[in-house]
Amino acid sequence: MIPVFDGHNDILYRLNATPDRRREIWLGDDGKGQLDLPRMKAGGFAGGFFAIYIPSPSDFDAPAMLAAMDNPPYDFPLPDLIDHHAAQTVALAQIGHLMWMERTAPADFRICRTTAELHAAMATGQIAAIMHMEGAEPIDPDLDALHAFHAVGLRSIGPVWSRPTIFGNGVPFRFPSTGDTGPGLTEAGKRLIRECNALKMMIDLSHLNEAGFNDVAALSDAPLVATHSNAHAICPTSRNLTDRQLAMIRDSGGMVGLNFATCFLRPDGRESADMSMDPMLHHLDHMISYLGEDHVGLGSDFDGATMPQDIKDVAGLPKLLTAMKDRGYPDALIRKLAHENWLSLLGRTWAA
Ligand code: ZN
């Protein structure tokens, strides 16, 4: 089985949302959610980015948003900005969950802070976890907290999830739409990018709007990365990347991870599992044609999205690799898409 290194998952959010069931979720295969240790092993999940994510306030109607997303066109308003004091409490709890995952399964799971640690973990069959922050709400405008989070292991950050932060603006959940939906980075956002460069922390462009994307491209000295986004040419949602953006990522030596969320895969934009794996291959074909085969990988969004019915959860990863083989992808290309490209990208970003 070819191991898979994955660009995005939301298990920390699920653990945070269900405090009484954490042990069952992580160590037991209870069949709920899309990720746990037994199913990761069954699916050949070798590591990936584990997102710290600050949930929206309880008055944000997430079920209504999902219902709207199954009936395009849609344009769902985003919640307001969340203060960094409130966000820090949640972020610390989710960092604690990641450390607890390592503590409860030290032979199987390791938080990695360097590429040497990533390679060592994967060589011994440990799942190699990268601490990632999806939305910089927990960071104060002076960026002191950025250094504190870096010291405990944060190695990747997106300036925004979709709601606005003091650093910039994400795209609203809108279909059809481009990502050109508002202003770019704030002055604090530009400081954040420069400081991430100084720390060699990876910057994630998924969720950022097009003006913000352009600002990062102009400022950053690191490869441009979108951990979990797809091709706008195939699924014209605000969350996907235009061919122009794909070319900019290619020119920077960057990387895009294929998002398995049905609403970002399906040409009709629907949030529905009733689909084959074909659109996943169409997005991969398109992204490979624009980015080249060294700059595309996977970014599942497990525990954060509706998956195609044939994938269902992390144990379904081998079916995707089989579909790549059936489409005629050579084994060397499948290995690049499955994990080699992510490891190379992190080598270029962290050690550059
Ligand atoms: Zn996301």
XYZ file of C-alpha atoms in Angstrom, residues 53-325:
273
model
C -9.894 25.517 13.920
C -11.916 28.047 15.925
C -15.625 27.221 15.519
C -18.089 29.892 14.554
C -20.366 31.343 17.254
C -23.355 29.167 18.086
C -25.749 31.574 16.384
C -24.124 30.685 13.038
C -26.499 28.234 11.398
C -24.153 25.573 9.994
C -26.956 23.064 9.156
C -28.718 25.772 7.138
C -25.472 26.464 5.313
C -25.044 22.778 4.419
C -28.651 22.612 3.218
C -28.121 25.696 1.048
C -24.930 24.166 -0.340
C -26.853 21.140 -1.600
C -29.036 23.445 -3.662
C -26.866 25.773 -5.804
C -26.672 28.575 -6.569
C -25.989 29.720 -3.016
C -24.292 32.583 -1.204
C -24.108 32.081 2.540
C -23.144 35.029 4.780
C -20.103 34.533 7.010
C -19.977 35.057 10.776
C -18.216 38.105 12.199
C -14.616 38.325 13.340
C -13.680 36.447 16.542
C -11.545 38.197 19.166
C -8.088 36.658 19.754
C -8.610 36.297 23.526
C -11.625 34.041 22.977
C -9.906 32.171 20.136
C -6.728 31.448 22.121
C -8.627 29.368 24.696
C -9.984 27.082 21.976
C -6.635 26.889 20.181
C -4.827 25.843 23.361
C -7.435 23.145 23.997
C -7.015 21.759 20.460
C -3.208 21.799 20.775
C -3.755 19.849 23.983
C -5.874 17.321 22.069
C -3.099 16.828 19.482
C -0.547 16.282 22.249
C -2.949 13.874 23.970
C -3.267 11.908 20.690
C 0.523 11.502 20.717
C 0.610 10.614 24.421
C -2.072 7.934 24.132
C -0.499 6.270 21.069
C 3.233 7.109 21.104
C 4.201 4.111 18.984
C 1.703 5.106 16.272
C 1.580 8.893 16.215
C 4.161 11.654 16.409
C 3.937 15.447 16.161
C 6.691 16.519 13.752
C 8.399 19.908 13.756
C 11.144 19.286 11.161
C 11.467 17.345 7.919
C 13.940 15.044 9.671
C 11.224 14.188 12.200
C 8.703 13.649 9.369
C 10.970 11.217 7.557
C 11.919 9.420 10.788
C 8.276 8.983 11.798
C 7.213 7.680 8.395
C 10.196 5.316 8.243
C 9.054 3.658 11.480
C 5.365 3.565 10.555
C 4.347 6.355 12.924
C 1.702 8.769 11.639
C 3.549 12.069 11.127
C 1.389 14.981 12.314
C 1.956 18.633 11.507
C 0.300 21.211 13.766
C -1.565 23.628 11.476
C -3.792 26.612 12.291
C -6.758 27.172 9.928
C -7.540 30.848 10.478
C -5.247 33.099 12.528
C -7.908 34.254 15.010
C -5.749 33.136 17.995
C -2.925 35.485 16.931
C -2.808 39.012 18.387
C -1.986 41.999 16.144
C 1.518 42.265 17.639
C 2.139 38.581 16.682
C 3.457 37.622 20.122
C 1.158 34.590 20.181
C 2.547 33.463 16.807
C 5.934 32.947 18.447
C 4.376 31.175 21.421
C 2.445 28.805 19.134
C 5.576 28.223 17.045
C 7.451 27.268 20.212
C 4.888 24.544 20.997
C 5.102 23.126 17.484
C 2.964 25.164 15.066
C 4.536 24.839 11.609
C 1.748 25.930 9.231
C -0.907 28.648 9.288
C -3.673 30.066 7.115
C -4.340 33.778 7.731
C -8.070 33.066 7.453
C -10.617 30.285 7.480
C -13.508 31.831 5.556
C -14.675 34.369 8.146
C -12.704 37.628 8.309
C -9.746 38.025 10.691
C -7.669 41.069 11.604
C -5.246 39.782 8.935
C -7.478 39.417 5.889
C -10.640 38.053 4.326
C -11.657 34.577 3.311
C -14.049 33.712 0.522
C -17.712 33.305 1.442
C -19.333 29.949 0.669
C -20.715 30.976 -2.713
C -21.467 29.036 -5.910
C -20.899 29.938 -8.618
C -18.268 32.531 -7.809
C -14.623 33.333 -8.275
C -12.449 34.011 -5.234
C -12.405 37.709 -6.130
C -14.760 38.679 -3.307
C -13.212 41.552 -1.390
C -10.119 43.382 -0.159
C -6.747 41.726 0.444
C -4.473 41.501 3.464
C -4.547 44.187 6.143
C -1.317 45.792 7.399
C -1.358 43.255 10.255
C -1.798 40.534 7.644
C 1.277 41.706 5.771
C 3.264 41.658 9.032
C 2.002 38.128 9.655
C 3.295 36.938 6.278
C 6.731 38.479 6.827
C 6.959 36.963 10.305
C 5.916 33.515 9.029
C 8.680 33.781 6.429
C 11.175 34.654 9.176
C 10.025 31.627 11.214
C 9.981 29.393 8.091
C 6.347 28.626 8.934
C 4.260 27.376 5.993
C 1.510 29.765 4.831
C -1.722 28.184 3.599
C -3.742 30.049 0.951
C -6.846 27.815 0.974
C -9.888 29.918 2.027
C -8.115 33.239 1.295
C -9.770 35.485 -1.279
C -8.046 36.387 -4.538
C -6.775 39.819 -3.437
C -5.269 38.240 -0.318
C -3.743 35.485 -2.454
C -2.131 38.128 -4.659
C -0.822 39.998 -1.597
C 0.811 36.860 -0.205
C 2.277 36.062 -3.631
C 3.806 39.551 -3.804
C 5.201 39.479 -0.255
C 6.173 35.935 0.625
C 9.550 34.407 -0.099
C 8.172 30.879 0.401
C 6.507 28.554 -2.129
C 2.758 29.285 -2.455
C 0.604 26.517 -0.975
C -3.116 25.759 -0.958
C -3.505 22.706 1.287
C -7.105 21.824 0.361
C -8.476 23.484 -2.789
C -9.450 22.364 -6.284
C -9.651 23.619 -9.873
C -12.116 26.457 -10.505
C -12.229 25.484 -14.187
C -14.019 22.260 -13.195
C -16.013 23.329 -10.125
C -16.584 27.104 -10.162
C -16.862 27.706 -6.415
C -15.257 30.632 -4.571
C -13.012 28.128 -2.717
C -11.281 26.773 -5.836
C -8.251 28.117 -7.701
C -8.354 29.730 -11.118
C -5.876 28.688 -13.797
C -4.044 31.979 -13.203
C -3.626 31.106 -9.511
C -2.491 27.567 -10.367
C 0.185 29.036 -12.658
C 1.351 31.410 -9.896
C 1.640 28.473 -7.479
C 3.620 26.510 -10.077
C 5.994 29.440 -10.671
C 6.680 29.717 -6.926
C 7.559 26.017 -6.611
C 4.428 25.551 -4.499
C 1.729 22.944 -4.063
C -2.021 22.266 -4.108
C -3.750 19.451 -2.194
C -6.887 17.927 -3.761
C -9.890 18.606 -1.505
C -12.317 15.646 -1.329
C -15.303 17.822 -0.311
C -18.099 17.065 -2.752
C -19.083 20.761 -2.994
C -15.586 21.636 -4.257
C -15.349 18.621 -6.595
C -18.715 18.425 -8.343
C -19.147 20.614 -11.435
C -22.680 21.410 -10.172
C -21.288 22.530 -6.787
C -23.673 20.355 -4.770
C -22.911 19.162 -1.245
C -23.857 15.573 -2.027
C -22.017 12.249 -1.604
C -23.978 10.788 -4.507
C -21.139 10.942 -7.019
C -18.415 8.754 -8.512
C -14.698 9.349 -8.035
C -14.368 10.594 -11.645
C -14.437 14.323 -10.738
C -11.498 13.739 -8.359
C -9.476 12.445 -11.307
C -10.638 15.330 -13.515
C -9.393 17.853 -10.931
C -6.093 15.980 -10.592
C -5.653 15.886 -14.400
C -6.332 19.620 -14.628
C -4.089 20.574 -11.723
C -1.259 18.373 -13.006
C -1.552 20.012 -16.440
C -1.160 23.503 -14.914
C 1.146 22.781 -11.981
C 3.205 19.850 -13.213
C 3.319 16.494 -11.480
C 5.689 17.659 -8.705
C 3.262 20.239 -7.303
C -0.001 18.371 -6.688
C -0.983 16.252 -3.696
C -3.960 15.366 -1.540
C -5.793 17.533 1.008
C -8.786 15.463 2.046
C -10.673 17.712 4.503
C -11.604 14.547 6.483
C -13.859 15.362 9.443
C -14.628 18.721 7.836
C -16.639 17.882 4.732
C -19.004 15.498 2.951
C -16.944 12.878 1.092
C -17.839 11.116 -2.183
C -19.698 7.904 -1.296
C -16.936 5.647 -2.659
C -14.311 7.271 -0.387
C -16.532 7.773 2.688
C -13.680 8.079 5.201
C -9.911 7.692 5.639
C -10.125 3.919 5.160
C -11.264 4.671 1.585
C -7.940 6.216 0.540
C -6.715 3.053 -1.249
C -9.755 3.278 -3.555
C -8.551 6.683 -4.746
C -5.060 5.321 -5.404
C -6.606 2.426 -7.339
C -8.676 4.905 -9.360
C -5.465 6.781 -10.233
C -3.888 3.522 -11.406
